[in-house]
Short mmCIF file of C-alpha atoms in Angstrom, two decimals:
data_model
loop_
_atom_site.label_atom_id
_atom_site.label_comp_id
_atom_site.label_asym_id
_atom_site.label_seq_id
_atom_site.Cartn_x
_atom_site.Cartn_y
_atom_site.Cartn_z
CA UNK A 91 35.55 25.82 7.38
CA UNK A 92 32.93 23.14 7.03
CA UNK A 93 29.86 24.85 5.56
CA UNK A 94 27.58 21.80 5.64
CA UNK A 95 24.22 22.67 7.16
CA UNK A 96 23.15 20.71 10.21
CA UNK A 97 20.44 18.22 9.33
CA UNK A 98 17.24 18.87 11.23
CA UNK A 99 13.94 17.04 11.08
CA UNK A 100 13.06 18.99 7.93
CA UNK A 101 15.72 16.99 6.09
CA UNK A 102 13.24 14.09 6.12
CA UNK A 103 10.84 16.12 3.99
CA UNK A 104 13.39 16.63 1.23
CA UNK A 105 14.83 13.13 1.45
CA UNK A 106 13.69 12.98 -2.17
CA UNK A 107 14.68 12.05 -5.65
CA UNK A 108 15.77 14.88 -7.93
CA UNK A 109 13.08 14.32 -10.55
CA UNK A 110 10.31 15.32 -8.15
CA UNK A 111 11.78 18.82 -7.91
CA UNK A 112 12.60 18.97 -11.62
CA UNK A 113 8.96 18.19 -12.36
CA UNK A 114 7.81 20.67 -9.71
CA UNK A 115 9.83 23.40 -11.43
CA UNK A 116 8.04 22.65 -14.70
CA UNK A 117 4.63 22.59 -12.99
CA UNK A 118 5.41 25.96 -11.41
CA UNK A 119 6.59 27.49 -14.69
CA UNK A 120 3.48 26.20 -16.46
CA UNK A 121 1.09 27.48 -13.79
CA UNK A 122 0.03 23.95 -12.79
CA UNK A 123 0.98 24.12 -9.14
CA UNK A 124 -2.55 24.67 -7.84
CA UNK A 125 -4.15 21.84 -9.82
CA UNK A 126 -5.62 19.33 -7.40
CA UNK A 127 -4.02 15.91 -7.75
CA UNK A 128 -4.81 12.55 -6.20
CA UNK A 129 -1.99 10.06 -5.61
CA UNK A 130 -2.32 6.51 -4.23
CA UNK A 131 0.26 4.53 -2.25
CA UNK A 132 -0.13 0.78 -2.80
CA UNK A 133 1.87 -2.39 -3.47
CA UNK A 134 1.50 -5.06 -6.12
CA UNK A 135 2.46 -8.33 -4.40
CA UNK A 136 3.71 -9.88 -1.18
CA UNK A 137 6.36 -12.50 -0.47
CA UNK A 138 3.89 -15.29 0.29
CA UNK A 139 1.03 -14.21 -1.98
CA UNK A 140 -1.11 -13.17 0.96
CA UNK A 141 -1.59 -9.97 2.92
CA UNK A 142 0.63 -7.21 4.28
CA UNK A 143 0.43 -5.27 7.55
CA UNK A 144 0.17 -1.48 7.54
CA UNK A 145 2.83 0.38 9.52
CA UNK A 146 4.32 3.85 9.13
CA UNK A 147 1.19 6.00 8.89
CA UNK A 148 2.13 7.76 12.11
CA UNK A 149 5.53 8.67 10.66
CA UNK A 150 3.90 9.98 7.48
CA UNK A 151 1.66 12.26 9.54
CA UNK A 152 4.73 13.44 11.44
CA UNK A 153 6.35 14.22 8.07
CA UNK A 154 3.46 16.53 7.20
CA UNK A 155 3.62 18.08 10.66
CA UNK A 156 7.31 18.86 10.13
CA UNK A 157 6.63 20.38 6.71
CA UNK A 158 3.93 22.65 8.08
CA UNK A 159 5.79 23.68 11.25
CA UNK A 160 9.21 24.48 9.73
CA UNK A 161 9.71 28.21 9.26
CA UNK A 162 10.40 29.83 5.91
CA UNK A 163 14.03 30.67 6.61
CA UNK A 164 14.97 27.10 7.49
CA UNK A 165 13.19 25.77 4.40
CA UNK A 166 15.02 28.32 2.25
CA UNK A 167 18.36 27.29 3.78
CA UNK A 168 17.79 23.72 2.67
CA UNK A 169 16.38 24.39 -0.77
CA UNK A 170 19.09 26.96 -1.59
CA UNK A 171 21.67 24.27 -0.95
CA UNK A 172 20.25 21.80 -3.48
CA UNK A 173 18.32 23.84 -6.07
CA UNK A 174 19.39 26.54 -8.48
CA UNK A 175 16.00 27.84 -9.68
CA UNK A 176 15.34 30.96 -7.57
CA UNK A 177 11.62 31.01 -8.32
CA UNK A 178 11.29 27.39 -7.21
CA UNK A 179 13.31 28.02 -4.04
CA UNK A 180 11.05 30.94 -3.12
CA UNK A 181 7.92 28.89 -3.79
CA UNK A 182 9.11 25.88 -1.79
CA UNK A 183 10.29 28.03 1.12
CA UNK A 184 6.67 29.04 1.69
CA UNK A 185 5.11 25.65 0.98
CA UNK A 186 2.85 23.90 3.46
CA UNK A 187 0.68 20.85 3.02
CA UNK A 188 -2.87 22.14 2.53
CA UNK A 189 -4.51 19.01 1.20
CA UNK A 190 -6.13 15.85 2.56
CA UNK A 191 -4.52 12.58 3.50
CA UNK A 192 -6.55 9.36 3.68
CA UNK A 193 -5.06 6.13 4.99
CA UNK A 194 -5.64 2.76 6.53
CA UNK A 195 -4.51 2.73 10.13
CA UNK A 196 -1.34 1.10 11.45
CA UNK A 197 -2.05 -2.56 12.13
CA UNK A 198 -4.53 -2.94 9.30
CA UNK A 199 -4.34 -6.01 7.09
CA UNK A 200 -4.10 -4.95 3.46
CA UNK A 201 -3.91 -6.65 0.07
CA UNK A 202 -2.21 -5.83 -3.26
CA UNK A 203 -3.48 -2.84 -5.24
CA UNK A 204 -5.49 -1.40 -2.38
CA UNK A 205 -4.79 2.29 -1.64
CA UNK A 206 -3.01 2.30 1.73
CA UNK A 207 -2.53 6.07 1.64
CA UNK A 208 -4.22 8.56 -0.66
CA UNK A 209 -2.96 12.13 -0.98
CA UNK A 210 -5.37 14.72 -2.40
CA UNK A 211 -3.56 18.04 -2.64
CA UNK A 212 -2.21 20.74 -4.99
CA UNK A 213 0.09 19.06 -7.49
CA UNK A 214 3.50 20.17 -6.17
CA UNK A 215 2.54 19.52 -2.54
CA UNK A 216 1.64 15.97 -3.47
CA UNK A 217 4.60 15.44 -5.80
CA UNK A 218 7.40 16.37 -3.37
CA UNK A 219 6.09 13.93 -0.75
CA UNK A 220 6.45 10.89 -3.03
CA UNK A 221 9.87 9.62 -2.02
CA UNK A 222 9.67 10.57 1.69
CA UNK A 223 6.36 8.73 2.05
CA UNK A 224 7.55 5.66 0.16
CA UNK A 225 10.79 5.68 2.15
CA UNK A 226 8.73 5.42 5.34
CA UNK A 227 6.04 3.02 4.17
CA UNK A 228 8.26 0.55 2.30
CA UNK A 229 10.57 0.00 5.28
CA UNK A 230 7.81 -0.10 7.89
CA UNK A 231 5.52 -2.41 5.97
CA UNK A 232 8.31 -4.77 4.91
CA UNK A 233 9.21 -5.34 8.55
CA UNK A 234 5.65 -5.45 9.93
CA UNK A 235 4.64 -7.93 7.24
CA UNK A 236 7.67 -10.15 7.82
CA UNK A 237 7.04 -10.02 11.56
CA UNK A 238 3.49 -11.18 10.87
CA UNK A 239 4.78 -14.16 8.91
CA UNK A 240 7.31 -15.12 11.60
CA UNK A 241 4.91 -14.72 14.51
CA UNK A 242 2.20 -16.71 12.74
CA UNK A 243 4.69 -19.52 12.18
CA UNK A 244 5.74 -19.42 15.84
CA UNK A 245 2.27 -19.15 17.43
CA UNK A 246 1.46 -19.73 20.21
CA UNK A 247 5.14 -19.27 21.17
CA UNK A 248 6.09 -15.59 21.42
CA UNK A 249 8.74 -13.87 19.29
CA UNK A 250 11.20 -11.15 20.27
CA UNK A 251 12.67 -8.86 17.59
CA UNK A 252 16.44 -8.87 18.10
CA UNK A 253 17.72 -7.40 14.83
CA UNK A 254 18.84 -3.83 15.60
CA UNK A 255 22.50 -4.50 14.80
CA UNK A 256 21.57 -5.89 11.38
CA UNK A 257 19.09 -3.12 10.52
CA UNK A 258 19.88 -0.69 7.72
CA UNK A 259 20.70 2.33 9.85
CA UNK A 260 19.22 4.26 12.75
CA UNK A 261 15.66 4.75 11.54
CA UNK A 262 15.44 1.17 10.36
CA UNK A 263 16.45 -0.08 13.81
CA UNK A 264 14.17 2.23 15.78
CA UNK A 265 11.06 2.30 13.59
CA UNK A 266 11.70 -1.27 12.45
CA UNK A 267 11.32 -2.65 15.95
CA UNK A 268 8.13 -0.64 16.35
CA UNK A 269 6.85 -2.11 13.07
CA UNK A 270 7.80 -5.60 14.29
CA UNK A 271 5.67 -5.07 17.39
CA UNK A 272 2.71 -3.99 15.25
CA UNK A 273 3.23 -7.12 13.16
CA UNK A 274 2.89 -9.39 16.19
CA UNK A 275 6.22 -9.51 18.02
CA UNK A 276 6.02 -9.78 21.80
CA UNK A 277 9.02 -7.54 22.42
CA UNK A 278 12.25 -6.07 21.06
CA UNK A 279 15.80 -5.23 22.14
CA UNK A 280 16.29 -1.59 21.06
CA UNK A 281 16.72 1.13 23.67
CA UNK A 282 15.76 3.99 21.34
CA UNK A 283 12.56 2.20 20.36
CA UNK A 284 11.72 2.07 24.06
CA UNK A 285 12.60 5.75 24.51
CA UNK A 286 10.63 6.96 21.47
CA UNK A 287 7.59 4.68 21.62
CA UNK A 288 7.48 3.55 25.25
CA UNK A 289 7.84 -0.11 24.28
CA UNK A 290 9.95 -1.92 26.91
CA UNK A 291 13.16 -3.42 25.55
CA UNK A 292 14.49 -6.90 26.39
CA UNK A 293 17.98 -8.32 26.55
CA UNK A 294 20.27 -10.45 28.66
CA UNK A 295 23.87 -11.32 27.81
CA UNK A 296 26.23 -11.91 24.91
CA UNK A 297 29.08 -14.36 24.40
CA UNK A 298 31.60 -11.55 24.97
CA UNK A 299 30.15 -11.01 28.45
CA UNK A 300 30.97 -14.62 29.34
CA UNK A 301 34.38 -14.44 27.65
CA UNK A 302 35.20 -11.36 29.73
CA UNK A 303 35.44 -13.72 32.73
CA UNK A 304 37.96 -16.01 31.05
CA UNK A 305 37.97 -19.28 29.12
CA UNK A 306 36.33 -22.56 30.07
CA UNK A 307 33.76 -24.01 32.42
CA UNK A 308 34.79 -22.23 35.62
CA UNK A 309 34.90 -18.83 33.90
CA UNK A 310 31.45 -19.43 32.44
CA UNK A 311 30.00 -20.43 35.80
CA UNK A 312 31.48 -17.29 37.41
CA UNK A 313 29.95 -15.17 34.64
CA UNK A 314 26.54 -16.74 35.29
CA UNK A 315 26.70 -16.28 39.08
CA UNK A 316 27.91 -12.69 38.75
CA UNK A 317 25.11 -11.93 36.32
CA UNK A 318 22.43 -13.42 38.56
CA UNK A 319 23.66 -11.68 41.69
CA UNK A 320 23.76 -8.31 39.97
CA UNK A 321 20.45 -8.58 38.10
CA UNK A 322 18.13 -10.60 40.34
CA UNK A 323 16.61 -7.59 42.11
CA UNK A 324 16.40 -5.25 39.16
CA UNK A 325 13.03 -4.06 37.86
CA UNK A 326 13.79 -5.84 34.60
CA UNK A 327 14.79 -9.02 36.40
CA UNK A 328 15.14 -11.40 33.49
CA UNK A 329 17.79 -14.01 34.28
CA UNK A 330 18.34 -15.70 30.91
CA UNK A 331 21.75 -17.36 30.67
CA UNK A 332 23.42 -17.89 27.30
CA UNK A 333 24.82 -21.42 27.53
CA UNK A 334 26.51 -22.21 24.19
CA UNK A 335 29.80 -20.30 24.49
CA UNK A 336 31.86 -23.44 25.07
CA UNK A 337 29.80 -26.64 25.12
CA UNK A 338 26.03 -26.46 25.45
CA UNK A 339 25.27 -29.96 26.71
CA UNK A 340 28.38 -30.87 28.69
CA UNK A 341 29.25 -27.46 30.15
CA UNK A 342 26.66 -24.77 29.53
CA UNK A 343 23.46 -26.32 30.84
CA UNK A 344 25.27 -27.83 33.84
CA UNK A 345 26.80 -24.45 34.72
CA UNK A 346 23.38 -22.80 34.43
CA UNK A 347 21.89 -25.36 36.82
CA UNK A 348 24.74 -24.89 39.29
CA UNK A 349 24.48 -21.10 39.10
CA UNK A 350 20.73 -21.12 39.69
CA UNK A 351 21.16 -23.45 42.70
CA UNK A 352 24.04 -21.50 44.26
CA UNK A 353 22.15 -18.23 43.87
CA UNK A 354 18.89 -19.61 45.21
CA UNK A 355 16.96 -19.19 41.98
CA UNK A 356 14.15 -21.71 41.53
CA UNK A 357 10.51 -21.88 40.48
CA UNK A 358 9.59 -19.50 43.32
CA UNK A 359 11.55 -16.69 41.67
CA UNK A 360 9.13 -13.91 40.76
CA UNK A 361 10.94 -12.85 37.63
CA UNK A 362 11.77 -14.72 34.44
CA UNK A 363 14.68 -17.13 34.49
CA UNK A 364 16.04 -19.70 32.08
CA UNK A 365 18.52 -20.28 29.27
CA UNK A 366 19.18 -19.23 25.69
CA UNK A 367 20.53 -21.43 22.88
CA UNK A 368 22.18 -19.63 19.99
CA UNK A 369 23.96 -22.30 17.92
CA UNK A 370 24.05 -25.93 16.96
CA UNK A 371 21.10 -28.28 16.60
CA UNK A 372 18.48 -26.24 18.40
CA UNK A 373 15.79 -28.93 18.37
CA UNK A 374 18.08 -31.61 19.80
CA UNK A 375 19.75 -29.35 22.35
CA UNK A 376 16.50 -27.78 23.53
CA UNK A 377 15.04 -31.19 24.32
CA UNK A 378 18.18 -32.25 26.17
CA UNK A 379 18.23 -29.01 28.15
CA UNK A 380 14.56 -29.19 29.00
CA UNK A 381 15.04 -32.69 30.36
CA UNK A 382 17.95 -31.58 32.57
CA UNK A 383 16.12 -28.49 33.85
CA UNK A 384 13.05 -30.53 34.73
CA UNK A 385 15.16 -33.22 36.42
CA UNK A 386 16.64 -30.54 38.69
CA UNK A 387 13.25 -29.03 39.52
CA UNK A 388 13.52 -25.97 37.28
CA UNK A 389 10.21 -26.58 35.54
CA UNK A 390 9.46 -22.87 35.14
CA UNK A 391 12.83 -22.09 33.59
CA UNK A 392 12.21 -20.91 30.05
CA UNK A 393 14.18 -21.82 26.94
CA UNK A 394 14.79 -19.12 24.35
CA UNK A 395 16.02 -20.10 20.89
CA UNK A 396 17.94 -17.74 18.61
CA UNK A 397 20.40 -18.12 15.70
CA UNK A 398 19.31 -16.81 12.27
CA UNK A 399 15.73 -17.95 12.69
CA UNK A 400 12.96 -17.21 10.24
CA UNK A 401 9.43 -18.54 9.70
CA UNK A 402 10.65 -21.63 7.86
CA UNK A 403 13.20 -22.64 10.49
CA UNK A 404 10.69 -21.98 13.25
CA UNK A 405 8.14 -24.19 11.57
CA UNK A 406 10.78 -26.90 11.23
CA UNK A 407 11.65 -26.63 14.92
CA UNK A 408 7.98 -27.05 15.81
CA UNK A 409 7.75 -30.14 13.62
CA UNK A 410 10.79 -31.61 15.40
CA UNK A 411 9.22 -31.05 18.80
CA UNK A 412 11.74 -28.46 19.97
CA UNK A 413 11.30 -27.40 23.60
CA UNK A 414 10.97 -23.64 23.40
CA UNK A 415 9.22 -20.88 25.31
CA UNK A 416 10.44 -17.91 23.29
CA UNK A 417 12.05 -17.21 19.91
CA UNK A 418 14.49 -14.39 19.28
CA UNK A 419 14.56 -13.39 15.61
CA UNK A 420 17.11 -10.99 14.18
CA UNK A 421 17.83 -10.11 10.58
CA UNK A 422 14.95 -12.14 9.13
CA UNK A 423 12.63 -9.48 10.56
CA UNK A 424 14.96 -6.48 10.81
CA UNK A 425 15.65 -6.32 7.07
CA UNK A 426 12.85 -8.62 5.89
CA UNK A 427 15.74 -10.78 4.75
CA UNK A 428 14.02 -13.01 2.21
CA UNK A 429 11.98 -10.15 0.70
CA UNK A 430 13.84 -6.92 1.48
CA UNK A 431 12.18 -4.65 -1.08
CA UNK A 432 8.52 -4.22 -0.21
CA UNK A 433 7.74 -2.56 -3.54
CA UNK A 434 5.25 0.12 -2.53
CA UNK A 435 4.53 2.67 -5.26
CA UNK A 436 3.05 6.18 -5.44
CA UNK A 437 0.91 6.79 -8.52
CA UNK A 438 -1.20 9.69 -9.69
CA UNK A 439 -4.80 8.61 -10.28
CA UNK A 440 -6.65 11.89 -10.77
CA UNK A 441 -5.97 15.53 -11.68
CA UNK A 442 -8.61 18.25 -11.42
CA UNK A 443 -11.24 15.52 -10.95
CA UNK A 444 -10.21 13.87 -14.21
CA UNK A 445 -9.26 10.21 -13.60
CA UNK A 446 -5.86 9.09 -14.86
CA UNK A 447 -4.44 5.65 -15.59
CA UNK A 448 -1.02 4.12 -16.22
CA UNK A 449 -1.06 1.36 -18.84
CA UNK A 450 1.66 -1.23 -19.20
CA UNK A 451 2.42 -4.36 -21.15
CA UNK A 452 2.96 -5.86 -17.72
CA UNK A 453 -0.65 -6.27 -16.57
CA UNK A 454 0.26 -6.01 -12.88
CA UNK A 455 1.46 -2.45 -13.51
CA UNK A 456 -1.83 -1.15 -14.92
CA UNK A 457 -3.11 1.24 -12.27
CA UNK A 458 -6.62 1.66 -10.92
CA UNK A 459 -7.79 5.19 -11.76
CA UNK A 460 -9.78 7.72 -9.79
CA UNK A 461 -10.25 8.85 -6.22
CA UNK A 462 -10.99 5.63 -4.29
CA UNK A 463 -11.66 4.12 -0.88
CA UNK A 464 -11.71 0.57 0.50
CA UNK A 465 -14.39 -1.39 2.34
CA UNK A 466 -13.99 -4.79 4.01
CA UNK A 467 -17.01 -7.08 3.83
CA UNK A 468 -17.71 -9.74 6.48
CA UNK A 469 -19.99 -12.75 6.29
CA UNK A 470 -22.66 -13.57 8.86
CA UNK A 471 -20.06 -15.25 11.11
CA UNK A 472 -17.88 -12.14 11.10
CA UNK A 473 -15.20 -13.66 8.84
CA UNK A 474 -13.62 -11.28 6.32
CA UNK A 475 -15.06 -12.31 2.97
CA UNK A 476 -13.86 -9.72 0.45
CA UNK A 477 -12.56 -6.18 0.03
CA UNK A 478 -14.31 -3.78 -2.32
CA UNK A 479 -12.50 -0.80 -3.82
CA UNK A 480 -14.99 1.89 -4.79
CA UNK A 481 -14.97 5.41 -6.17
CA UNK A 482 -15.33 8.05 -3.46
CA UNK A 483 -17.99 10.07 -5.19
CA UNK A 484 -20.68 8.43 -7.25
CA UNK A 485 -20.52 4.64 -7.07
CA UNK A 486 -23.59 2.41 -7.39
CA UNK A 487 -22.01 -0.62 -5.68
CA UNK A 488 -20.97 1.52 -2.73
CA UNK A 489 -24.53 2.77 -2.33
CA UNK A 490 -25.80 -0.81 -2.28
CA UNK A 491 -23.12 -1.76 0.25
CA UNK A 492 -23.87 1.14 2.58
CA UNK A 493 -27.54 0.14 2.61
CA UNK A 494 -26.89 -3.61 2.96
CA UNK A 495 -28.64 -4.26 -0.35
CA UNK A 496 -28.08 -7.26 -2.59
CA UNK A 497 -24.70 -6.84 -4.19
CA UNK A 498 -22.74 -8.72 -6.84
CA UNK A 499 -18.96 -8.40 -6.67
CA UNK A 500 -16.76 -9.88 -9.36
CA UNK A 501 -13.21 -10.29 -10.51
CA UNK A 502 -12.40 -7.55 -13.00
CA UNK A 503 -10.58 -9.96 -15.32
CA UNK A 504 -12.97 -12.90 -15.13
CA UNK A 505 -16.62 -11.93 -15.16
CA UNK A 506 -17.70 -15.49 -14.39
CA UNK A 507 -15.88 -15.23 -11.03
CA UNK A 508 -18.58 -13.41 -9.14
CA UNK A 509 -20.20 -13.57 -5.72
CA UNK A 510 -23.72 -12.67 -4.68
CA UNK A 511 -24.13 -10.96 -1.33
CA UNK A 512 -27.77 -11.18 -0.32
CA UNK A 513 -29.53 -8.26 1.29
CA UNK A 514 -28.74 -7.86 5.01
CA UNK A 515 -26.56 -10.99 4.96
CA UNK A 516 -23.25 -9.21 5.52
CA UNK A 517 -21.54 -6.43 7.45
CA UNK A 518 -18.76 -4.11 6.39
CA UNK A 519 -16.11 -1.71 7.64
CA UNK A 520 -14.60 1.26 5.85
CA UNK A 521 -10.83 0.87 5.99
CA UNK A 522 -10.01 4.31 4.60
CA UNK A 523 -9.79 7.08 7.20
CA UNK A 524 -9.36 10.85 6.83
CA UNK A 525 -6.23 11.72 8.83
CA UNK A 526 -5.49 15.17 7.40
CA UNK A 527 -8.12 17.61 6.16
CA UNK A 528 -7.09 20.88 4.49
CA UNK A 529 -3.65 20.55 6.01
CA UNK A 530 -4.92 19.98 9.57
CA UNK A 531 -4.06 16.68 11.22
CA UNK A 532 -6.90 14.92 13.03
CA UNK A 533 -5.32 14.91 16.48
CA UNK A 534 -7.46 12.13 17.95
CA UNK A 535 -6.58 9.74 15.11
CA UNK A 536 -2.95 10.84 15.32
CA UNK A 537 -2.82 10.16 19.06
CA UNK A 538 -4.39 6.75 18.46
CA UNK A 539 -1.42 5.81 16.27
CA UNK A 540 1.01 6.73 19.06
CA UNK A 541 -0.28 3.77 21.06
CA UNK A 542 1.74 1.02 19.39
CA UNK A 543 0.23 -1.73 21.51
CA UNK A 544 -3.22 -0.59 20.43
CA UNK A 545 -2.08 -0.92 16.80
CA UNK A 546 -0.84 -4.43 17.58
CA UNK A 547 -4.15 -5.25 19.24
CA UNK A 548 -5.97 -3.98 16.16
CA UNK A 549 -3.76 -6.19 13.97
CA UNK A 550 -4.52 -9.28 16.07
CA UNK A 551 -8.24 -8.50 15.96
CA UNK A 552 -8.11 -8.12 12.18
CA UNK A 553 -6.09 -11.34 11.87
CA UNK A 554 -8.76 -13.18 13.87
CA UNK A 555 -11.36 -12.30 11.21
CA UNK A 556 -9.42 -14.16 8.50
CA UNK A 557 -10.10 -17.82 7.81
CA UNK A 558 -7.25 -20.20 8.61
CA UNK A 559 -6.83 -20.96 4.92
CA UNK A 560 -6.07 -17.30 4.24
CA UNK A 561 -3.56 -17.08 7.10
CA UNK A 562 -1.37 -19.99 6.06
CA UNK A 563 2.14 -19.08 4.93
CA UNK A 564 2.33 -21.29 1.86
CA UNK A 565 -0.16 -20.86 -0.97
CA UNK A 566 -2.71 -18.97 1.13
CA UNK A 567 -6.28 -19.24 -0.11
CA UNK A 568 -7.11 -16.38 -2.43
CA UNK A 569 -8.81 -13.42 -0.79
CA UNK A 570 -11.21 -11.46 -2.99
CA UNK A 571 -10.17 -7.87 -3.68
CA UNK A 572 -12.69 -6.57 -6.19
CA UNK A 573 -13.28 -3.29 -7.94
CA UNK A 574 -16.78 -1.86 -7.98
CA UNK A 575 -18.68 -2.08 -11.26
CA UNK A 576 -18.30 1.65 -11.82
CA UNK A 577 -14.57 1.51 -11.17
CA UNK A 578 -14.13 -1.42 -13.56
CA UNK A 579 -16.03 0.49 -16.25
CA UNK A 580 -13.95 3.61 -15.65
CA UNK A 581 -10.73 1.62 -15.86
CA UNK A 582 -11.54 -0.08 -19.14
CA UNK A 583 -13.00 3.07 -20.67
CA UNK A 584 -9.68 4.80 -19.98
CA UNK A 585 -7.70 1.88 -21.39
CA UNK A 586 -9.76 2.01 -24.57
CA UNK A 587 -9.44 5.78 -24.73
CA UNK A 588 -5.67 5.63 -24.35
CA UNK A 589 -5.45 3.06 -27.12
CA UNK A 590 -7.91 5.01 -29.29
CA UNK A 591 -10.30 2.08 -29.49
#
């Protein structure tokens, strides 16, 4: 008899690494379980040295909802299967998240070392969420950030996310396409993403569809005509013909033109019609095909380019003058192919209101201590000028900021790199939001995150506040992310204390 338990949604909560439960056992045995801890989720660098795009906060809130709504017996069934410490099993079977969760919203633009999510909760509650949260955030933000890079390279041409088959499993395909939309993609191809998030999927035909009608020019033409006749009156009436199965220039484009003519499809057609190129010299072929379509009066026929595209190839196609109305991008977005490990981390920064720090010989790994929040500062033209990370409680720079007073912000490593913000010469926005308070999810903020297109709109609005120099894909101009004076002092006091200076 197979005695494996059926995996329910609660399995996501304990999709953890063993050490988190080993440590939780020790905390419980030592009576530390009720100590209030603060953990930050952040990342240290991006692929291009610029910004990342937040995605996955909705799924993190759902994780907490699952933890709090799963009954004791089901929790015990899971924990009894993987743990041997009876006292720990009993404790975890009753556990609920009773703390606070602060986060930037999905679609926010974020920079290295800024707290994207902050958990403030009893120690074990915070500890066991480490891997599940990172599992969600690292995948979501890798894809949303890569989508941002690809769509910025393609602009103003739209990009479709077509990488479900290359994604790393079910969640990666479903949530990944959602993250790609947040990061700027126009559409996607995944049915489950449409079902779960209400985001319409797109798709036309494959080479195997054409091959199913036989080999050669006549078989291809029959495949095209059959496709058009069966799909022309559908609600999703996109008639995009894949023309590179046999010979793009000599057979494919000519068959597409013949099929459109025989089926009465022309520029008066109310839906979308056109061709897709998926191999060969896309720049050369697209120009040849555009010329033939225009010669035959199909000026509204669109050309979609696919075939292992990424931001670099797209930029090259633009430089070559490729004729394109839409890009379809697969694995470059679906698995963030050139930078697959996003590198988000989850670090404790405070326990019982005592700030904590991690020190390393690798400077990038020295953490910022204390319970913090993030503000974005805008100049008089509304352009994002700098981000300021402050302490939540007492912070003199934050008080100046909130009252639009004169404020000096500076690089923590180089004191001479400072900027003076004159009184009433700037505006600001608090990026950190309270999503969960004492275990209760803020339903209005939660519902806001369910509107994926609203998150995309927020991303585009945030992107519009960045200068062009900070949006470029190669060597983007440095964006100031500064610590408040009080936070800098706290950080270096703790470093000195740890080194007994």
